[in-house]
Amino acid sequence: MTTRVDAPIDIAGGIGQSIRRPDGIPKLRGEFDYSSDLHANHMLWGATLRSPHPRALIAGIDISAALAIPGVAAVLTAEDVPGNPFFGQERQDQPVLAIDQVRFWGEAVAIVAAEDRETAQRAAAAISVEYEPLEPLVDAEEAWAAGEVYRQAEVITGDQGLRGDVVVEGTYETAAQDQAMLGTESGLAIPDGTGGVDLHVSTQWLHVDHRQVAACLGLDSDVVRMHLAGVGGAFGAREDLSLQVHLCMLALRTGRPVKMVYDRAESFAGHVHRHPAKMWFRHEADFEGNLVRVEARLVLDGGAYAETSGPVVANAAYFAVGPYRCPSVKVTGAAVRTNNPPNGAMRGFGAVQVCFGYEAQMDRLATALGMDSVEVRLRNALASGDRLATTTQTITGSLPTAEVIRSVAAMPLPDDLDTEDPRHLPGGTGLTTPASAIKRGVGFAVGFKNIAFAETFDDFAEVRVALADAGIEIRTAAAEVGQGMVTVLGQIARSTTGIARVEVIPASTTEIGSAGSTSASRQTQMTGGAVHEACKEVLSEALRRGGGDRLTDEGVWLGGDLVTPMGDLLADGAIEHHTRYRHPPTEAPDEHGHGNLHAGYAVSAHRAVVDVDVELGLVRVVQIDTAQDVGKALNPQSVLGQIEGGTLQGVGLAIMEELLLDDGIVRNATFTDYLIPTILDAPDVEAILIEDPEEWGPFGAKGMGELPTISSTPAVVAAIRAASGRDLTRAPVLPQDIAGIN
Amino acid sequence: METVLATSLDEALDALTADPGATVLAGGTDLMVSVAYGDLRPSSVVSVRRIPDLHRLDDSFVGAAVTWAELERGPWPAFAEAARTAGSPQIRAVGTLGGNLGTASPAGDGLPFLAAIDAEVVLVSRAGTRSLPWHEFITGPKSTALGAGEIILGASIPPISGKQAFAKVGARSAMAISIASACLLRDDAGSTRIALGSVGPKPMRARRAEEMISAEHSPSSAAIDEFARLVTEEVTPIDDHRSTAAYRRHAAGVISRRLLERCLP
């Protein structure tokens, strides 16, 4: 199908150019102000007391010893929460501070404000809590059996009696993954002296935080003002509240500004992680390799509170077949309540876990059929105009599944083993592995996910665009979390209006309505779409007022003549347009999980080449080739950054990243023991951008932040399987799994 | 807390005598982590990095304030290989051998070399100087024979000839805590020493394996296998959050065999 997109104005700094981002050099030089750098005169520091137990009753809390410490200004517990004692984005089930019991290790029990950070931490430690520990529920299957379910997602499609000629079955697991954003949770709350408060904080969605914070504080929403501070990465970790309400409570109680910065260990307890999943799949195909039936059973551990478990398990179910056609499907998925730390949003949002399973199955199917694994995928590849195998939704936007597969398959493989530099061998600087011990493997995987919010969610983004003396001003509450959104909004504005000077005003809740979350790969399409629409209106009004056919920073032109200089054009004031941009509406699923649930889709493919020291079980990921469906690359450099970073996050889950839990207690809540890839673990990434324009959004662009993470993990593990000959059904793959030592 | 920036041994020993609760600080790469996470609250800190005596580095001695970065370019190839695996470039620029000895972690990256070469740890106090063999200095996981008022002056390194090599298994290509590590020395006559880290409560020598392979002037592949097997018998690893006992035992054997092969002509 062909999608019409607006033609961009040809302008320096417009779309399609890899222009430099404004925060790039300051970040490299260490001059960028992150939320942890905030400061106010006479500010206090906050600290949090957290539960050492995964499950316990609270028989009593004695704060007197903490209050007695010189320099302590306030010690607050659940009794001090002024408004709604609970919060939660989907379901308000999590106490601001624990009420009578704790349900996970690390749950916030009490908060302290003191003259300095160390005093605050000492005071928190001086609070005496009498716990009566209970047996924690930490097994997801047991929780499901006990009916502790946040959401059960069922999909039944097609003739349930269909059977294939070839059947493959497998059980797969993915571990809990941490977002490992480099900036921990931090913020500064400043009371206004009249009962209100300004909160400067790192977040992904100011307005959804704002709604919850005001409710928990029992305040009108207009006296609680939220401002986006410098965000040091997010990846889903900032979708749910952490210290927002605590900071405001302390500031309002003490009448002084209060700052909090979690250390790394506290950060692990302070945000949700990627749901660990146990997944069973049965794939059936005919002798030609056409999928006939897919069955799946998925269990996701949601942890102690609901957070976003509902939509995560729904996504897992809807994408359990992957980007493939299949006439008969049955999927049952559950996100369950346990006493493990809560799990929620992380880049890929349910699509990551199932991709690890269904792509392993596609390889097994290829083996069982004696077919090439790329050929099996191509044979079943979903395309625009097809119906999704699970929900039966007809895909009306672009979906170049076959193109991404073919593009990657056609890329040249890297050279043979380079033995010159031991850092590039398995084991790296540890010098464990001679070249003779290495086997090379190649693996392939395809990933698939929806873009933006789904299932009837009223998904919109507000912006106000003004053409004023200083150029274009964009007001938006969309959170720049490091992905480059401020840069791309400027590019969209330039290419839409012809004005070169663009400023994006820092985001807050005071000047503009919600932009929705910086998540679900949505901001470039949503807030970018809003900027594009508003800029079109501003341009149209400018040309009307100025009586011309072209706008530049000088004014309005007609043919080659400047007919209305900018000063005259704006003599009666700025030209403004406010818009609330929405993507096509989505439906709720019926009892079979069917409906037009999604606003659009994207697809990606990865091919991983690994060198494996099979005897020691050590892996070096040599190269990853990928093709990504991006609609239109508005800033190719930023797109490549997302691809490289997302791919590496997937490599991490493939070979090292895992939050270790022992009876509900996190064992590796530091970067000493929760390992993420270093630059020596980072493969070369070669990327091909497939530009097949999407049906909505600016200039055909498609959200692409999550896709690179989805298929990289299964591609790497498939490559390790190929090198080692082992099944490897769990990510991350550990050395002992490859070496076969249990 | 008070911090004394000592510029001489006298000054540092005075400060340690004045406050028995004082902690010695060199690079701080272990100490500051303990302080930051509240595991350690020293009443005072004595910084020793400005003391010239602790910076001695020659063919027979490594001062306690010698950094990993300096050892990477030092006279012992296996020690340099071990130093290269410690932390990041930033850590190696400030982290010291004295700190590795003082922390005495079973995973200490510098310790297998010291164990293999039979280093002595030199301690100094107001009472004078004393030397302890490495295995008497390290008394257990994260515990040492360092007495009150004592400072680690450094390690004395006996002369060595022949070949030497180090290997470390970690969970990623750099900046990883050791899952198993080993250092092997073999002279021209075949006399072989092998020391291992992270496979027991403290760094250890695999004496039976050493004895067996030292008798083999040109070891056959069967002899090399037997050497590796003996190593796996001698190590005493545990399960923890970084790995399993079974994998550590296996890895100890594999890297011992490979180190021996690297050191054969």
mmCIF file with all atom_site columns, C-alpha atoms in Angstrom, chain A residues 525-646:
data_model
loop_
_atom_site.group_PDB
_atom_site.id
_atom_site.type_symbol
_atom_site.label_atom_id
_atom_site.label_alt_id
_atom_site.label_comp_id
_atom_site.label_asym_id
_atom_site.label_entity_id
_atom_site.label_seq_id
_atom_site.pdbx_PDB_ins_code
_atom_site.Cartn_x
_atom_site.Cartn_y
_atom_site.Cartn_z
_atom_site.occupancy
_atom_site.B_iso_or_equiv
_atom_site.pdbx_formal_charge
_atom_site.auth_seq_id
_atom_site.auth_comp_id
_atom_site.auth_asym_id
_atom_site.auth_atom_id
_atom_site.pdbx_PDB_model_num
ATOM 1   C CA . GLN A 1 525 ? 4.953   9.965   16.342 1.00 0.00 ? 525 GLN A CA 1
ATOM 2   C CA . MET A 1 526 ? 2.673   11.514  18.977 1.00 0.00 ? 526 MET A CA 1
ATOM 3   C CA . THR A 1 527 ? 4.282   14.745  20.176 1.00 0.00 ? 527 THR A CA 1
ATOM 4   C CA . GLY A 1 528 ? 6.135   14.905  16.872 1.00 0.00 ? 528 GLY A CA 1
ATOM 5   C CA . GLY A 1 529 ? 2.791   14.510  15.129 1.00 0.00 ? 529 GLY A CA 1
ATOM 6   C CA . ALA A 1 530 ? 1.285   17.236  17.308 1.00 0.00 ? 530 ALA A CA 1
ATOM 7   C CA . VAL A 1 531 ? 4.138   19.612  16.511 1.00 0.00 ? 531 VAL A CA 1
ATOM 8   C CA . HIS A 1 532 ? 3.755   18.844  12.820 1.00 0.00 ? 532 HIS A CA 1
ATOM 9   C CA . GLU A 1 533 ? 0.002   19.527  12.860 1.00 0.00 ? 533 GLU A CA 1
ATOM 10  C CA . ALA A 1 534 ? 0.321   22.706  14.947 1.00 0.00 ? 534 ALA A CA 1
ATOM 11  C CA . CYS A 1 535 ? 3.160   23.977  12.764 1.00 0.00 ? 535 CYS A CA 1
ATOM 12  C CA . LYS A 1 536 ? 1.058   23.423  9.639  1.00 0.00 ? 536 LYS A CA 1
ATOM 13  C CA . GLU A 1 537 ? -1.651  25.644  11.161 1.00 0.00 ? 537 GLU A CA 1
ATOM 14  C CA . VAL A 1 538 ? 0.885   28.303  12.169 1.00 0.00 ? 538 VAL A CA 1
ATOM 15  C CA . LEU A 1 539 ? 2.386   28.278  8.690  1.00 0.00 ? 539 LEU A CA 1
ATOM 16  C CA . SER A 1 540 ? -0.994  28.518  7.066  1.00 0.00 ? 540 SER A CA 1
ATOM 17  C CA . GLU A 1 541 ? -1.961  31.491  9.243  1.00 0.00 ? 541 GLU A CA 1
ATOM 18  C CA . ALA A 1 542 ? 1.395   33.187  8.641  1.00 0.00 ? 542 ALA A CA 1
ATOM 19  C CA . LEU A 1 543 ? 1.046   32.834  4.874  1.00 0.00 ? 543 LEU A CA 1
ATOM 20  C CA . ARG A 1 544 ? -2.511  34.117  5.025  1.00 0.00 ? 544 ARG A CA 1
ATOM 21  C CA . ARG A 1 545 ? -1.546  37.151  7.126  1.00 0.00 ? 545 ARG A CA 1
ATOM 22  C CA . GLY A 1 546 ? 1.557   37.834  5.115  1.00 0.00 ? 546 GLY A CA 1
ATOM 23  C CA . GLY A 1 547 ? -0.014  37.265  1.737  1.00 0.00 ? 547 GLY A CA 1
ATOM 24  C CA . GLY A 1 548 ? 2.646   34.900  0.416  1.00 0.00 ? 548 GLY A CA 1
ATOM 25  C CA . ASP A 1 549 ? 3.531   31.313  -0.331 1.00 0.00 ? 549 ASP A CA 1
ATOM 26  C CA . ARG A 1 550 ? 6.698   30.722  1.670  1.00 0.00 ? 550 ARG A CA 1
ATOM 27  C CA . LEU A 1 551 ? 7.853   31.435  5.243  1.00 0.00 ? 551 LEU A CA 1
ATOM 28  C CA . THR A 1 552 ? 11.419  31.975  6.486  1.00 0.00 ? 552 THR A CA 1
ATOM 29  C CA . ASP A 1 553 ? 12.976  33.673  9.509  1.00 0.00 ? 553 ASP A CA 1
ATOM 30  C CA . GLU A 1 554 ? 12.934  36.916  7.468  1.00 0.00 ? 554 GLU A CA 1
ATOM 31  C CA . GLY A 1 555 ? 9.206   36.810  6.916  1.00 0.00 ? 555 GLY A CA 1
ATOM 32  C CA . VAL A 1 556 ? 6.679   35.801  4.282  1.00 0.00 ? 556 VAL A CA 1
ATOM 33  C CA . TRP A 1 557 ? 7.724   35.533  0.666  1.00 0.00 ? 557 TRP A CA 1
ATOM 34  C CA . LEU A 1 558 ? 5.778   35.515  -2.565 1.00 0.00 ? 558 LEU A CA 1
ATOM 35  C CA . GLY A 1 559 ? 7.799   34.022  -5.346 1.00 0.00 ? 559 GLY A CA 1
ATOM 36  C CA . GLY A 1 560 ? 11.257  35.548  -4.889 1.00 0.00 ? 560 GLY A CA 1
ATOM 37  C CA . ASP A 1 561 ? 10.093  38.618  -2.973 1.00 0.00 ? 561 ASP A CA 1
ATOM 38  C CA . LEU A 1 562 ? 9.888   39.229  0.746  1.00 0.00 ? 562 LEU A CA 1
ATOM 39  C CA . VAL A 1 563 ? 6.367   40.623  0.903  1.00 0.00 ? 563 VAL A CA 1
ATOM 40  C CA . THR A 1 564 ? 5.900   40.790  4.680  1.00 0.00 ? 564 THR A CA 1
ATOM 41  C CA . PRO A 1 565 ? 8.961   41.039  6.925  1.00 0.00 ? 565 PRO A CA 1
ATOM 42  C CA . MET A 1 566 ? 8.736   39.146  10.208 1.00 0.00 ? 566 MET A CA 1
ATOM 43  C CA . GLY A 1 567 ? 8.336   42.335  12.263 1.00 0.00 ? 567 GLY A CA 1
ATOM 44  C CA . ASP A 1 568 ? 5.263   43.327  10.284 1.00 0.00 ? 568 ASP A CA 1
ATOM 45  C CA . LEU A 1 569 ? 3.901   39.809  10.267 1.00 0.00 ? 569 LEU A CA 1
ATOM 46  C CA . LEU A 1 570 ? 3.969   39.696  14.069 1.00 0.00 ? 570 LEU A CA 1
ATOM 47  C CA . ALA A 1 571 ? 2.918   43.320  14.622 1.00 0.00 ? 571 ALA A CA 1
ATOM 48  C CA . ASP A 1 572 ? -0.388  42.141  16.023 1.00 0.00 ? 572 ASP A CA 1
ATOM 49  C CA . GLY A 1 573 ? 1.253   39.487  18.170 1.00 0.00 ? 573 GLY A CA 1
ATOM 50  C CA . ALA A 1 574 ? 2.540   35.977  17.895 1.00 0.00 ? 574 ALA A CA 1
ATOM 51  C CA . ILE A 1 575 ? 0.838   33.407  15.711 1.00 0.00 ? 575 ILE A CA 1
ATOM 52  C CA . GLU A 1 576 ? -0.144  30.523  17.963 1.00 0.00 ? 576 GLU A CA 1
ATOM 53  C CA . HIS A 1 577 ? -1.761  27.172  17.586 1.00 0.00 ? 577 HIS A CA 1
ATOM 54  C CA . HIS A 1 578 ? -2.674  24.736  20.308 1.00 0.00 ? 578 HIS A CA 1
ATOM 55  C CA . THR A 1 579 ? -3.470  21.165  19.390 1.00 0.00 ? 579 THR A CA 1
ATOM 56  C CA . ARG A 1 580 ? -4.283  17.848  20.948 1.00 0.00 ? 580 ARG A CA 1
ATOM 57  C CA . TYR A 1 581 ? -3.067  15.141  18.615 1.00 0.00 ? 581 TYR A CA 1
ATOM 58  C CA . ARG A 1 582 ? -4.537  11.634  18.639 1.00 0.00 ? 582 ARG A CA 1
ATOM 59  C CA . HIS A 1 583 ? -3.682  8.496   16.744 1.00 0.00 ? 583 HIS A CA 1
ATOM 60  C CA . PRO A 1 584 ? -6.459  6.357   15.220 1.00 0.00 ? 584 PRO A CA 1
ATOM 61  C CA . PRO A 1 585 ? -8.725  5.110   18.032 1.00 0.00 ? 585 PRO A CA 1
ATOM 62  C CA . THR A 1 586 ? -8.289  1.596   19.376 1.00 0.00 ? 586 THR A CA 1
ATOM 63  C CA . GLU A 1 587 ? -10.854 -0.902  20.653 1.00 0.00 ? 587 GLU A CA 1
ATOM 64  C CA . ALA A 1 588 ? -11.141 -3.145  23.673 1.00 0.00 ? 588 ALA A CA 1
ATOM 65  C CA . PRO A 1 589 ? -10.561 -6.864  23.108 1.00 0.00 ? 589 PRO A CA 1
ATOM 66  C CA . ASP A 1 590 ? -13.622 -9.100  22.924 1.00 0.00 ? 590 ASP A CA 1
ATOM 67  C CA . GLU A 1 591 ? -13.802 -12.367 24.838 1.00 0.00 ? 591 GLU A CA 1
ATOM 68  C CA . HIS A 1 592 ? -11.471 -14.020 22.293 1.00 0.00 ? 592 HIS A CA 1
ATOM 69  C CA . GLY A 1 593 ? -8.863  -11.270 22.504 1.00 0.00 ? 593 GLY A CA 1
ATOM 70  C CA . HIS A 1 594 ? -9.949  -9.924  19.133 1.00 0.00 ? 594 HIS A CA 1
ATOM 71  C CA . GLY A 1 595 ? -10.374 -6.359  17.955 1.00 0.00 ? 595 GLY A CA 1
ATOM 72  C CA . ASN A 1 596 ? -8.608  -3.342  16.510 1.00 0.00 ? 596 ASN A CA 1
ATOM 73  C CA . LEU A 1 597 ? -6.517  -3.005  19.634 1.00 0.00 ? 597 LEU A CA 1
ATOM 74  C CA . HIS A 1 598 ? -3.441  -1.257  18.275 1.00 0.00 ? 598 HIS A CA 1
ATOM 75  C CA . ALA A 1 599 ? -2.576  1.984   16.520 1.00 0.00 ? 599 ALA A CA 1
ATOM 76  C CA . GLY A 1 600 ? 0.309   0.649   14.476 1.00 0.00 ? 600 GLY A CA 1
ATOM 77  C CA . TYR A 1 601 ? 3.161   -1.829  14.400 1.00 0.00 ? 601 TYR A CA 1
ATOM 78  C CA . ALA A 1 602 ? 6.857   -2.040  13.734 1.00 0.00 ? 602 ALA A CA 1
ATOM 79  C CA . VAL A 1 603 ? 9.171   -4.901  12.945 1.00 0.00 ? 603 VAL A CA 1
ATOM 80  C CA . SER A 1 604 ? 12.904  -5.522  13.090 1.00 0.00 ? 604 SER A CA 1
ATOM 81  C CA . ALA A 1 605 ? 15.397  -8.290  12.399 1.00 0.00 ? 605 ALA A CA 1
ATOM 82  C CA . HIS A 1 606 ? 18.754  -9.069  13.955 1.00 0.00 ? 606 HIS A CA 1
ATOM 83  C CA . ARG A 1 607 ? 21.506  -11.422 12.935 1.00 0.00 ? 607 ARG A CA 1
ATOM 84  C CA . ALA A 1 608 ? 24.116  -12.097 15.613 1.00 0.00 ? 608 ALA A CA 1
ATOM 85  C CA . VAL A 1 609 ? 27.565  -13.521 15.066 1.00 0.00 ? 609 VAL A CA 1
ATOM 86  C CA . VAL A 1 610 ? 29.219  -14.879 18.213 1.00 0.00 ? 610 VAL A CA 1
ATOM 87  C CA . ASP A 1 611 ? 32.499  -16.518 19.121 1.00 0.00 ? 611 ASP A CA 1
ATOM 88  C CA . VAL A 1 612 ? 32.056  -19.046 21.910 1.00 0.00 ? 612 VAL A CA 1
ATOM 89  C CA . ASP A 1 613 ? 34.573  -20.754 24.147 1.00 0.00 ? 613 ASP A CA 1
ATOM 90  C CA . VAL A 1 614 ? 32.329  -23.765 24.630 1.00 0.00 ? 614 VAL A CA 1
ATOM 91  C CA . GLU A 1 615 ? 34.511  -25.449 27.242 1.00 0.00 ? 615 GLU A CA 1
ATOM 92  C CA . LEU A 1 616 ? 34.435  -22.405 29.567 1.00 0.00 ? 616 LEU A CA 1
ATOM 93  C CA . GLY A 1 617 ? 31.041  -21.182 28.387 1.00 0.00 ? 617 GLY A CA 1
ATOM 94  C CA . LEU A 1 618 ? 32.286  -17.688 27.546 1.00 0.00 ? 618 LEU A CA 1
ATOM 95  C CA . VAL A 1 619 ? 30.830  -15.629 24.715 1.00 0.00 ? 619 VAL A CA 1
ATOM 96  C CA . ARG A 1 620 ? 32.062  -12.738 22.649 1.00 0.00 ? 620 ARG A CA 1
ATOM 97  C CA . VAL A 1 621 ? 29.347  -11.147 20.516 1.00 0.00 ? 621 VAL A CA 1
ATOM 98  C CA . VAL A 1 622 ? 31.329  -10.236 17.409 1.00 0.00 ? 622 VAL A CA 1
ATOM 99  C CA . GLN A 1 623 ? 28.821  -8.416  15.278 1.00 0.00 ? 623 GLN A CA 1
ATOM 100 C CA . ILE A 1 624 ? 25.129  -7.743  15.037 1.00 0.00 ? 624 ILE A CA 1
ATOM 101 C CA . ASP A 1 625 ? 23.530  -6.894  11.730 1.00 0.00 ? 625 ASP A CA 1
ATOM 102 C CA . THR A 1 626 ? 20.066  -5.478  11.853 1.00 0.00 ? 626 THR A CA 1
ATOM 103 C CA . ALA A 1 627 ? 17.351  -3.992  9.704  1.00 0.00 ? 627 ALA A CA 1
ATOM 104 C CA . GLN A 1 628 ? 14.773  -1.771  11.337 1.00 0.00 ? 628 GLN A CA 1
ATOM 105 C CA . ASP A 1 629 ? 11.396  -0.574  10.178 1.00 0.00 ? 629 ASP A CA 1
ATOM 106 C CA . VAL A 1 630 ? 11.529  3.154   11.000 1.00 0.00 ? 630 VAL A CA 1
ATOM 107 C CA . GLY A 1 631 ? 8.983   4.671   8.605  1.00 0.00 ? 631 GLY A CA 1
ATOM 108 C CA . LYS A 1 632 ? 11.198  7.669   8.003  1.00 0.00 ? 632 LYS A CA 1
ATOM 109 C CA . ALA A 1 633 ? 14.455  8.417   9.822  1.00 0.00 ? 633 ALA A CA 1
ATOM 110 C CA . LEU A 1 634 ? 13.918  12.002  10.969 1.00 0.00 ? 634 LEU A CA 1
ATOM 111 C CA . ASN A 1 635 ? 17.386  12.101  12.539 1.00 0.00 ? 635 ASN A CA 1
ATOM 112 C CA . PRO A 1 636 ? 19.435  9.153   11.237 1.00 0.00 ? 636 PRO A CA 1
ATOM 113 C CA . GLN A 1 637 ? 22.149  9.580   13.868 1.00 0.00 ? 637 GLN A CA 1
ATOM 114 C CA . SER A 1 638 ? 19.579  9.419   16.686 1.00 0.00 ? 638 SER A CA 1
ATOM 115 C CA . VAL A 1 639 ? 17.949  6.407   15.049 1.00 0.00 ? 639 VAL A CA 1
ATOM 116 C CA . LEU A 1 640 ? 21.302  4.630   14.908 1.00 0.00 ? 640 LEU A CA 1
ATOM 117 C CA . GLY A 1 641 ? 21.890  5.551   18.549 1.00 0.00 ? 641 GLY A CA 1
ATOM 118 C CA . GLN A 1 642 ? 18.597  3.932   19.495 1.00 0.00 ? 642 GLN A CA 1
ATOM 119 C CA . ILE A 1 643 ? 19.453  0.861   17.432 1.00 0.00 ? 643 ILE A CA 1
ATOM 120 C CA . GLU A 1 644 ? 22.913  0.432   18.929 1.00 0.00 ? 644 GLU A CA 1
ATOM 121 C CA . GLY A 1 645 ? 21.757  1.088   22.493 1.00 0.00 ? 645 GLY A CA 1
ATOM 122 C CA . GLY A 1 646 ? 18.648  -1.047  22.207 1.00 0.00 ? 646 GLY A CA 1
#
